[in-house]
């Protein structure tokens, strides 16, 4: 009897020890599990904001979460990109990129307004994947960024005050040499002027850089502060109807524009490493142009169609 009681006592002690050991093991194993979960969560966040180059539209299922693409714009010049009286971001470029992403369900578009230099800084760090600001293409940008197919076919005019006799003799870019103009840094027009000056240092155009609104730039020309301002023809026509300026526009031929720029077009620029995104954007852009959506957007903002041709 005593032996039976002793056996039961030993079994009881061993059982309790086993249970305590198991509980102790569970307690100790929880911490590594939590750490692993935290690390996985952190890695997930990193993956979400990293390059989207490997993403494929064909691999995205209806149940999959779309990849968020961050686009940046400077919010000028109007009517390509601007914040309206209701504090809503709008304009030709903005409506066009939204139409493009309407055809890309594998992506979710987020657009942020920032100062112009921050667009490039954000693209460099991949904080932004797309720059939306009527961008021109040049060699320096080609080294750092990817470009979509053209989104806009530009034509140019030099704006002079109506009583400025110099406007009558403007037939080539060289006729602008020695004259004073105003332009925003980094935009396609300024790139054209800078390319001309680089190729013709002895006949350079005097450029004053400013973030001043284009309406004010035209008014400065009208008042005689500057000899001329160079801008997109559709943009000038847009402002001329609204403000009835006392100025005249002298057309710059597309052949001359092609000499100064690789192509007289505007583009979306994309951060390096996002080749798949560029491929998807180009496919959707082609659809937007060929189905007439781009034409509708152009007619709304400019009264004429400046869509690039795929023919």
PDB file of N, CA and C in Angstrom, residues 64-151:
ATOM      1  N   UNK A  64      -6.486  40.352 -55.644  1.00  0.00           N
ATOM      2  CA  UNK A  64      -5.223  40.922 -55.182  1.00  0.00           C
ATOM      3  C   UNK A  64      -5.363  42.415 -54.920  1.00  0.00           C
ATOM      4  N   UNK A  65      -4.620  42.902 -53.945  1.00  0.00           N
ATOM      5  CA  UNK A  65      -4.608  44.324 -53.644  1.00  0.00           C
ATOM      6  C   UNK A  65      -3.805  45.055 -54.712  1.00  0.00           C
ATOM      7  N   UNK A  66      -4.321  46.177 -55.251  1.00  0.00           N
ATOM      8  CA  UNK A  66      -3.556  46.932 -56.246  1.00  0.00           C
ATOM      9  C   UNK A  66      -2.327  47.572 -55.624  1.00  0.00           C
ATOM     10  N   UNK A  67      -1.290  47.717 -56.421  1.00  0.00           N
ATOM     11  CA  UNK A  67      -0.053  48.350 -55.967  1.00  0.00           C
ATOM     12  C   UNK A  67      -0.227  49.865 -56.030  1.00  0.00           C
ATOM     13  N   UNK A  68       0.082  50.563 -54.957  1.00  0.00           N
ATOM     14  CA  UNK A  68      -0.056  52.018 -54.920  1.00  0.00           C
ATOM     15  C   UNK A  68       1.122  52.673 -55.627  1.00  0.00           C
ATOM     16  N   UNK A  69       0.811  53.533 -56.590  1.00  0.00           N
ATOM     17  CA  UNK A  69       1.807  54.303 -57.329  1.00  0.00           C
ATOM     18  C   UNK A  69       1.670  55.761 -56.927  1.00  0.00           C
ATOM     19  N   UNK A  70       2.769  56.354 -56.499  1.00  0.00           N
ATOM     20  CA  UNK A  70       2.752  57.756 -56.072  1.00  0.00           C
ATOM     21  C   UNK A  70       3.298  58.634 -57.190  1.00  0.00           C
ATOM     22  N   UNK A  71       2.477  59.591 -57.616  1.00  0.00           N
ATOM     23  CA  UNK A  71       2.871  60.549 -58.647  1.00  0.00           C
ATOM     24  C   UNK A  71       2.975  61.934 -58.021  1.00  0.00           C
ATOM     25  N   UNK A  72       3.906  62.741 -58.515  1.00  0.00           N
ATOM     26  CA  UNK A  72       4.117  64.090 -57.979  1.00  0.00           C
ATOM     27  C   UNK A  72       3.983  65.120 -59.084  1.00  0.00           C
ATOM     28  N   UNK A  73       3.402  66.261 -58.740  1.00  0.00           N
ATOM     29  CA  UNK A  73       3.290  67.386 -59.662  1.00  0.00           C
ATOM     30  C   UNK A  73       3.570  68.675 -58.911  1.00  0.00           C
ATOM     31  N   UNK A  74       4.057  69.678 -59.643  1.00  0.00           N
ATOM     32  CA  UNK A  74       4.308  70.973 -59.032  1.00  0.00           C
ATOM     33  C   UNK A  74       3.075  71.852 -58.958  1.00  0.00           C
ATOM     34  N   UNK A  75       1.983  71.419 -59.602  1.00  0.00           N
ATOM     35  CA  UNK A  75       0.745  72.204 -59.565  1.00  0.00           C
ATOM     36  C   UNK A  75       0.768  73.421 -60.463  1.00  0.00           C
ATOM     37  N   UNK A  76       1.675  73.475 -61.413  1.00  0.00           N
ATOM     38  CA  UNK A  76       1.738  74.521 -62.425  1.00  0.00           C
ATOM     39  C   UNK A  76       2.655  73.997 -63.534  1.00  0.00           C
ATOM     40  N   UNK A  77       2.517  74.477 -64.778  1.00  0.00           N
ATOM     41  CA  UNK A  77       1.695  75.612 -65.201  1.00  0.00           C
ATOM     42  C   UNK A  77       0.266  75.209 -65.569  1.00  0.00           C
ATOM     43  N   UNK A  78      -0.617  76.134 -65.366  1.00  0.00           N
ATOM     44  CA  UNK A  78      -2.004  76.000 -65.789  1.00  0.00           C
ATOM     45  C   UNK A  78      -2.054  76.184 -67.306  1.00  0.00           C
ATOM     46  N   UNK A  79      -2.833  75.400 -68.043  1.00  0.00           N
ATOM     47  CA  UNK A  79      -3.858  74.446 -67.623  1.00  0.00           C
ATOM     48  C   UNK A  79      -3.382  72.991 -67.608  1.00  0.00           C
ATOM     49  N   UNK A  80      -2.075  72.762 -67.608  1.00  0.00           N
ATOM     50  CA  UNK A  80      -1.591  71.385 -67.584  1.00  0.00           C
ATOM     51  C   UNK A  80      -1.771  70.748 -66.213  1.00  0.00           C
ATOM     52  N   UNK A  81      -1.467  71.509 -65.173  1.00  0.00           N
ATOM     53  CA  UNK A  81      -1.650  71.033 -63.801  1.00  0.00           C
ATOM     54  C   UNK A  81      -1.798  72.237 -62.884  1.00  0.00           C
ATOM     55  N   UNK A  82      -2.873  72.256 -62.096  1.00  0.00           N
ATOM     56  CA  UNK A  82      -3.098  73.378 -61.180  1.00  0.00           C
ATOM     57  C   UNK A  82      -4.167  73.005 -60.162  1.00  0.00           C
ATOM     58  N   UNK A  83      -4.220  73.786 -59.087  1.00  0.00           N
ATOM     59  CA  UNK A  83      -5.239  73.616 -58.054  1.00  0.00           C
ATOM     60  C   UNK A  83      -6.311  74.663 -58.295  1.00  0.00           C
ATOM     61  N   UNK A  84      -7.566  74.224 -58.480  1.00  0.00           N
ATOM     62  CA  UNK A  84      -8.636  75.148 -58.851  1.00  0.00           C
ATOM     63  C   UNK A  84      -9.209  75.868 -57.626  1.00  0.00           C
ATOM     64  N   UNK A  85     -10.244  76.666 -57.862  1.00  0.00           N
ATOM     65  CA  UNK A  85     -10.841  77.481 -56.796  1.00  0.00           C
ATOM     66  C   UNK A  85     -11.489  76.637 -55.702  1.00  0.00           C
ATOM     67  N   UNK A  86     -11.779  75.378 -56.017  1.00  0.00           N
ATOM     68  CA  UNK A  86     -12.340  74.461 -55.017  1.00  0.00           C
ATOM     69  C   UNK A  86     -11.260  73.648 -54.312  1.00  0.00           C
ATOM     70  N   UNK A  87     -10.001  74.048 -54.536  1.00  0.00           N
ATOM     71  CA  UNK A  87      -8.846  73.381 -53.936  1.00  0.00           C
ATOM     72  C   UNK A  87      -8.684  71.948 -54.435  1.00  0.00           C
ATOM     73  N   UNK A  88      -9.116  71.717 -55.681  1.00  0.00           N
ATOM     74  CA  UNK A  88      -8.986  70.407 -56.302  1.00  0.00           C
ATOM     75  C   UNK A  88      -7.899  70.450 -57.376  1.00  0.00           C
ATOM     76  N   UNK A  89      -7.042  69.444 -57.388  1.00  0.00           N
ATOM     77  CA  UNK A  89      -6.006  69.349 -58.405  1.00  0.00           C
ATOM     78  C   UNK A  89      -6.637  68.929 -59.727  1.00  0.00           C
ATOM     79  N   UNK A  90      -6.340  69.664 -60.786  1.00  0.00           N
ATOM     80  CA  UNK A  90      -6.944  69.374 -62.078  1.00  0.00           C
ATOM     81  C   UNK A  90      -5.997  69.811 -63.192  1.00  0.00           C
ATOM     82  N   UNK A  91      -6.484  69.800 -64.419  1.00  0.00           N
ATOM     83  CA  UNK A  91      -5.672  70.197 -65.560  1.00  0.00           C
ATOM     84  C   UNK A  91      -5.508  69.060 -66.554  1.00  0.00           C
ATOM     85  N   UNK A  92      -4.950  69.386 -67.708  1.00  0.00           N
ATOM     86  CA  UNK A  92      -4.779  68.412 -68.780  1.00  0.00           C
ATOM     87  C   UNK A  92      -3.985  67.186 -68.333  1.00  0.00           C
ATOM     88  N   UNK A  93      -2.777  67.401 -67.797  1.00  0.00           N
ATOM     89  CA  UNK A  93      -1.930  66.276 -67.380  1.00  0.00           C
ATOM     90  C   UNK A  93      -2.592  65.424 -66.312  1.00  0.00           C
ATOM     91  N   UNK A  94      -3.311  66.074 -65.410  1.00  0.00           N
ATOM     92  CA  UNK A  94      -3.939  65.354 -64.298  1.00  0.00           C
ATOM     93  C   UNK A  94      -5.084  64.482 -64.804  1.00  0.00           C
ATOM     94  N   UNK A  95      -5.930  65.029 -65.665  1.00  0.00           N
ATOM     95  CA  UNK A  95      -7.029  64.232 -66.220  1.00  0.00           C
ATOM     96  C   UNK A  95      -6.496  63.088 -67.078  1.00  0.00           C
ATOM     97  N   UNK A  96      -5.409  63.350 -67.797  1.00  0.00           N
ATOM     98  CA  UNK A  96      -4.859  62.319 -68.671  1.00  0.00           C
ATOM     99  C   UNK A  96      -4.287  61.155 -67.872  1.00  0.00           C
ATOM    100  N   UNK A  97      -3.516  61.440 -66.824  1.00  0.00           N
ATOM    101  CA  UNK A  97      -2.927  60.340 -66.054  1.00  0.00           C
ATOM    102  C   UNK A  97      -4.013  59.552 -65.313  1.00  0.00           C
ATOM    103  N   UNK A  98      -5.077  60.221 -64.894  1.00  0.00           N
ATOM    104  CA  UNK A  98      -6.187  59.503 -64.263  1.00  0.00           C
ATOM    105  C   UNK A  98      -6.873  58.584 -65.267  1.00  0.00           C
ATOM    106  N   UNK A  99      -7.021  59.053 -66.510  1.00  0.00           N
ATOM    107  CA  UNK A  99      -7.620  58.220 -67.554  1.00  0.00           C
ATOM    108  C   UNK A  99      -6.742  57.007 -67.844  1.00  0.00           C
ATOM    109  N   UNK A 100      -5.435  57.197 -67.801  1.00  0.00           N
ATOM    110  CA  UNK A 100      -4.496  56.094 -68.008  1.00  0.00           C
ATOM    111  C   UNK A 100      -4.653  55.047 -66.907  1.00  0.00           C
ATOM    112  N   UNK A 101      -4.707  55.493 -65.664  1.00  0.00           N
ATOM    113  CA  UNK A 101      -4.803  54.547 -64.544  1.00  0.00           C
ATOM    114  C   UNK A 101      -6.187  53.914 -64.433  1.00  0.00           C
ATOM    115  N   UNK A 102      -7.192  54.516 -65.040  1.00  0.00           N
ATOM    116  CA  UNK A 102      -8.506  53.873 -65.103  1.00  0.00           C
ATOM    117  C   UNK A 102      -8.428  52.554 -65.859  1.00  0.00           C
ATOM    118  N   UNK A 103      -7.427  52.412 -66.710  1.00  0.00           N
ATOM    119  CA  UNK A 103      -7.236  51.202 -67.511  1.00  0.00           C
ATOM    120  C   UNK A 103      -6.186  50.271 -66.907  1.00  0.00           C
ATOM    121  N   UNK A 104      -5.740  50.595 -65.704  1.00  0.00           N
ATOM    122  CA  UNK A 104      -4.720  49.780 -65.031  1.00  0.00           C
ATOM    123  C   UNK A 104      -5.208  49.382 -63.634  1.00  0.00           C
ATOM    124  N   UNK A 105      -6.124  48.418 -63.546  1.00  0.00           N
ATOM    125  CA  UNK A 105      -6.698  48.044 -62.246  1.00  0.00           C
ATOM    126  C   UNK A 105      -5.689  47.432 -61.284  1.00  0.00           C
ATOM    127  N   UNK A 106      -4.528  47.025 -61.797  1.00  0.00           N
ATOM    128  CA  UNK A 106      -3.506  46.447 -60.915  1.00  0.00           C
ATOM    129  C   UNK A 106      -2.776  47.504 -60.100  1.00  0.00           C
ATOM    130  N   UNK A 107      -3.054  48.789 -60.411  1.00  0.00           N
ATOM    131  CA  UNK A 107      -2.407  49.886 -59.696  1.00  0.00           C
ATOM    132  C   UNK A 107      -3.444  50.824 -59.079  1.00  0.00           C
ATOM    133  N   UNK A 108      -3.036  51.481 -58.006  1.00  0.00           N
ATOM    134  CA  UNK A 108      -3.831  52.544 -57.392  1.00  0.00           C
ATOM    135  C   UNK A 108      -3.004  53.824 -57.446  1.00  0.00           C
ATOM    136  N   UNK A 109      -3.550  54.872 -58.040  1.00  0.00           N
ATOM    137  CA  UNK A 109      -2.818  56.125 -58.227  1.00  0.00           C
ATOM    138  C   UNK A 109      -3.058  57.094 -57.078  1.00  0.00           C
ATOM    139  N   UNK A 110      -1.972  57.634 -56.530  1.00  0.00           N
ATOM    140  CA  UNK A 110      -2.025  58.706 -55.536  1.00  0.00           C
ATOM    141  C   UNK A 110      -1.183  59.861 -56.074  1.00  0.00           C
ATOM    142  N   UNK A 111      -1.779  61.066 -56.170  1.00  0.00           N
ATOM    143  CA  UNK A 111      -1.059  62.227 -56.699  1.00  0.00           C
ATOM    144  C   UNK A 111      -0.815  63.228 -55.584  1.00  0.00           C
ATOM    145  N   UNK A 112       0.415  63.684 -55.458  1.00  0.00           N
ATOM    146  CA  UNK A 112       0.779  64.682 -54.460  1.00  0.00           C
ATOM    147  C   UNK A 112       1.275  65.948 -55.152  1.00  0.00           C
ATOM    148  N   UNK A 113       0.910  67.102 -54.586  1.00  0.00           N
ATOM    149  CA  UNK A 113       1.414  68.389 -55.072  1.00  0.00           C
ATOM    150  C   UNK A 113       2.613  68.777 -54.218  1.00  0.00           C
ATOM    151  N   UNK A 114       3.718  69.109 -54.864  1.00  0.00           N
ATOM    152  CA  UNK A 114       4.926  69.484 -54.151  1.00  0.00           C
ATOM    153  C   UNK A 114       5.637  70.572 -54.939  1.00  0.00           C
ATOM    154  N   UNK A 115       6.677  71.168 -54.359  1.00  0.00           N
ATOM    155  CA  UNK A 115       7.423  72.158 -55.128  1.00  0.00           C
ATOM    156  C   UNK A 115       8.219  71.435 -56.207  1.00  0.00           C
ATOM    157  N   UNK A 116       8.487  72.136 -57.311  1.00  0.00           N
ATOM    158  CA  UNK A 116       9.017  71.502 -58.513  1.00  0.00           C
ATOM    159  C   UNK A 116      10.300  70.700 -58.270  1.00  0.00           C
ATOM    160  N   UNK A 117      11.320  71.246 -57.580  1.00  0.00           N
ATOM    161  CA  UNK A 117      12.546  70.465 -57.368  1.00  0.00           C
ATOM    162  C   UNK A 117      12.314  69.173 -56.586  1.00  0.00           C
ATOM    163  N   UNK A 118      11.298  69.160 -55.723  1.00  0.00           N
ATOM    164  CA  UNK A 118      11.029  67.972 -54.911  1.00  0.00           C
ATOM    165  C   UNK A 118      10.501  66.809 -55.741  1.00  0.00           C
ATOM    166  N   UNK A 119       9.988  67.104 -56.932  1.00  0.00           N
ATOM    167  CA  UNK A 119       9.556  66.017 -57.819  1.00  0.00           C
ATOM    168  C   UNK A 119      10.751  65.131 -58.139  1.00  0.00           C
ATOM    169  N   UNK A 120      11.866  65.761 -58.522  1.00  0.00           N
ATOM    170  CA  UNK A 120      13.061  65.009 -58.907  1.00  0.00           C
ATOM    171  C   UNK A 120      13.696  64.314 -57.704  1.00  0.00           C
ATOM    172  N   UNK A 121      13.728  65.005 -56.561  1.00  0.00           N
ATOM    173  CA  UNK A 121      14.274  64.386 -55.348  1.00  0.00           C
ATOM    174  C   UNK A 121      13.454  63.158 -54.961  1.00  0.00           C
ATOM    175  N   UNK A 122      12.136  63.258 -55.104  1.00  0.00           N
ATOM    176  CA  UNK A 122      11.263  62.134 -54.784  1.00  0.00           C
ATOM    177  C   UNK A 122      11.416  60.979 -55.747  1.00  0.00           C
ATOM    178  N   UNK A 123      11.646  61.281 -57.019  1.00  0.00           N
ATOM    179  CA  UNK A 123      11.894  60.230 -58.004  1.00  0.00           C
ATOM    180  C   UNK A 123      13.230  59.547 -57.733  1.00  0.00           C
ATOM    181  N   UNK A 124      14.228  60.330 -57.338  1.00  0.00           N
ATOM    182  CA  UNK A 124      15.551  59.769 -57.058  1.00  0.00           C
ATOM    183  C   UNK A 124      15.500  58.765 -55.907  1.00  0.00           C
ATOM    184  N   UNK A 125      14.666  59.038 -54.911  1.00  0.00           N
ATOM    185  CA  UNK A 125      14.562  58.157 -53.740  1.00  0.00           C
ATOM    186  C   UNK A 125      13.464  57.109 -53.894  1.00  0.00           C
ATOM    187  N   UNK A 126      12.727  57.159 -54.991  1.00  0.00           N
ATOM    188  CA  UNK A 126      11.580  56.283 -55.261  1.00  0.00           C
ATOM    189  C   UNK A 126      10.430  56.536 -54.293  1.00  0.00           C
ATOM    190  N   UNK A 127      10.436  57.694 -53.653  1.00  0.00           N
ATOM    191  CA  UNK A 127       9.256  58.103 -52.890  1.00  0.00           C
ATOM    192  C   UNK A 127       8.099  58.306 -53.861  1.00  0.00           C
ATOM    193  N   UNK A 128       8.432  58.888 -55.015  1.00  0.00           N
ATOM    194  CA  UNK A 128       7.480  59.004 -56.111  1.00  0.00           C
ATOM    195  C   UNK A 128       7.946  58.093 -57.236  1.00  0.00           C
ATOM    196  N   UNK A 129       6.990  57.473 -57.899  1.00  0.00           N
ATOM    197  CA  UNK A 129       7.323  56.643 -59.049  1.00  0.00           C
ATOM    198  C   UNK A 129       7.113  57.394 -60.369  1.00  0.00           C
ATOM    199  N   UNK A 130       6.272  58.449 -60.340  1.00  0.00           N
ATOM    200  CA  UNK A 130       5.949  59.185 -61.571  1.00  0.00           C
ATOM    201  C   UNK A 130       6.007  60.682 -61.314  1.00  0.00           C
ATOM    202  N   UNK A 131       6.544  61.415 -62.292  1.00  0.00           N
ATOM    203  CA  UNK A 131       6.484  62.873 -62.295  1.00  0.00           C
ATOM    204  C   UNK A 131       5.509  63.321 -63.368  1.00  0.00           C
ATOM    205  N   UNK A 132       4.570  64.205 -62.992  1.00  0.00           N
ATOM    206  CA  UNK A 132       3.512  64.658 -63.907  1.00  0.00           C
ATOM    207  C   UNK A 132       3.567  66.178 -63.980  1.00  0.00           C
ATOM    208  N   UNK A 133       4.271  66.717 -64.983  1.00  0.00           N
ATOM    209  CA  UNK A 133       4.410  68.172 -65.046  1.00  0.00           C
ATOM    210  C   UNK A 133       4.762  68.651 -66.448  1.00  0.00           C
ATOM    211  N   UNK A 134       4.169  68.037 -67.479  1.00  0.00           N
ATOM    212  CA  UNK A 134       4.433  68.442 -68.859  1.00  0.00           C
ATOM    213  C   UNK A 134       5.931  68.422 -69.157  1.00  0.00           C
ATOM    214  N   UNK A 135       6.593  67.347 -68.749  1.00  0.00           N
ATOM    215  CA  UNK A 135       8.047  67.268 -68.826  1.00  0.00           C
ATOM    216  C   UNK A 135       8.555  67.056 -70.247  1.00  0.00           C
ATOM    217  N   UNK A 136       9.652  67.757 -70.569  1.00  0.00           N
ATOM    218  CA  UNK A 136      10.387  67.516 -71.803  1.00  0.00           C
ATOM    219  C   UNK A 136      11.470  66.474 -71.541  1.00  0.00           C
ATOM    220  N   UNK A 137      12.020  65.936 -72.614  1.00  0.00           N
ATOM    221  CA  UNK A 137      13.099  64.961 -72.506  1.00  0.00           C
ATOM    222  C   UNK A 137      14.423  65.635 -72.878  1.00  0.00           C
ATOM    223  N   UNK A 138      15.456  65.397 -72.079  1.00  0.00           N
ATOM    224  CA  UNK A 138      16.797  65.846 -72.433  1.00  0.00           C
ATOM    225  C   UNK A 138      17.807  64.800 -71.970  1.00  0.00           C
ATOM    226  N   UNK A 139      19.057  64.971 -72.362  1.00  0.00           N
ATOM    227  CA  UNK A 139      20.075  63.960 -72.081  1.00  0.00           C
ATOM    228  C   UNK A 139      20.286  63.757 -70.583  1.00  0.00           C
ATOM    229  N   UNK A 140      20.293  64.843 -69.833  1.00  0.00           N
ATOM    230  CA  UNK A 140      20.519  64.752 -68.391  1.00  0.00           C
ATOM    231  C   UNK A 140      19.423  63.938 -67.716  1.00  0.00           C
ATOM    232  N   UNK A 141      18.184  64.195 -68.106  1.00  0.00           N
ATOM    233  CA  UNK A 141      17.070  63.453 -67.509  1.00  0.00           C
ATOM    234  C   UNK A 141      17.072  61.997 -67.952  1.00  0.00           C
ATOM    235  N   UNK A 142      17.471  61.744 -69.184  1.00  0.00           N
ATOM    236  CA  UNK A 142      17.497  60.370 -69.683  1.00  0.00           C
ATOM    237  C   UNK A 142      18.476  59.506 -68.891  1.00  0.00           C
ATOM    238  N   UNK A 143      19.519  60.121 -68.357  1.00  0.00           N
ATOM    239  CA  UNK A 143      20.491  59.377 -67.562  1.00  0.00           C
ATOM    240  C   UNK A 143      19.908  58.927 -66.222  1.00  0.00           C
ATOM    241  N   UNK A 144      18.945  59.692 -65.701  1.00  0.00           N
ATOM    242  CA  UNK A 144      18.450  59.447 -64.346  1.00  0.00           C
ATOM    243  C   UNK A 144      17.059  58.829 -64.285  1.00  0.00           C
ATOM    244  N   UNK A 145      16.260  59.030 -65.364  1.00  0.00           N
ATOM    245  CA  UNK A 145      14.857  58.633 -65.281  1.00  0.00           C
ATOM    246  C   UNK A 145      14.424  57.860 -66.522  1.00  0.00           C
ATOM    247  N   UNK A 146      13.294  57.189 -66.376  1.00  0.00           N
ATOM    248  CA  UNK A 146      12.632  56.538 -67.503  1.00  0.00           C
ATOM    249  C   UNK A 146      11.550  57.470 -68.038  1.00  0.00           C
ATOM    250  N   UNK A 147      11.210  57.318 -69.315  1.00  0.00           N
ATOM    251  CA  UNK A 147      10.178  58.136 -69.938  1.00  0.00           C
ATOM    252  C   UNK A 147       9.107  57.246 -70.555  1.00  0.00           C
ATOM    253  N   UNK A 148       7.869  57.684 -70.439  1.00  0.00           N
ATOM    254  CA  UNK A 148       6.791  57.006 -71.158  1.00  0.00           C
ATOM    255  C   UNK A 148       6.830  57.445 -72.615  1.00  0.00           C
ATOM    256  N   UNK A 149       5.920  56.908 -73.410  1.00  0.00           N
ATOM    257  CA  UNK A 149       5.693  57.457 -74.744  1.00  0.00           C
ATOM    258  C   UNK A 149       5.163  58.881 -74.589  1.00  0.00           C
ATOM    259  N   UNK A 150       5.234  59.707 -75.652  1.00  0.00           N
ATOM    260  CA  UNK A 150       4.752  61.093 -75.546  1.00  0.00           C
ATOM    261  C   UNK A 150       3.283  61.163 -75.145  1.00  0.00           C
ATOM    262  N   UNK A 151       2.974  62.145 -74.285  1.00  0.00           N
ATOM    263  CA  UNK A 151       1.581  62.362 -73.877  1.00  0.00           C
ATOM    264  C   UNK A 151       0.987  63.611 -74.518  1.00  0.00           C
TER     265      UNK A 151
END
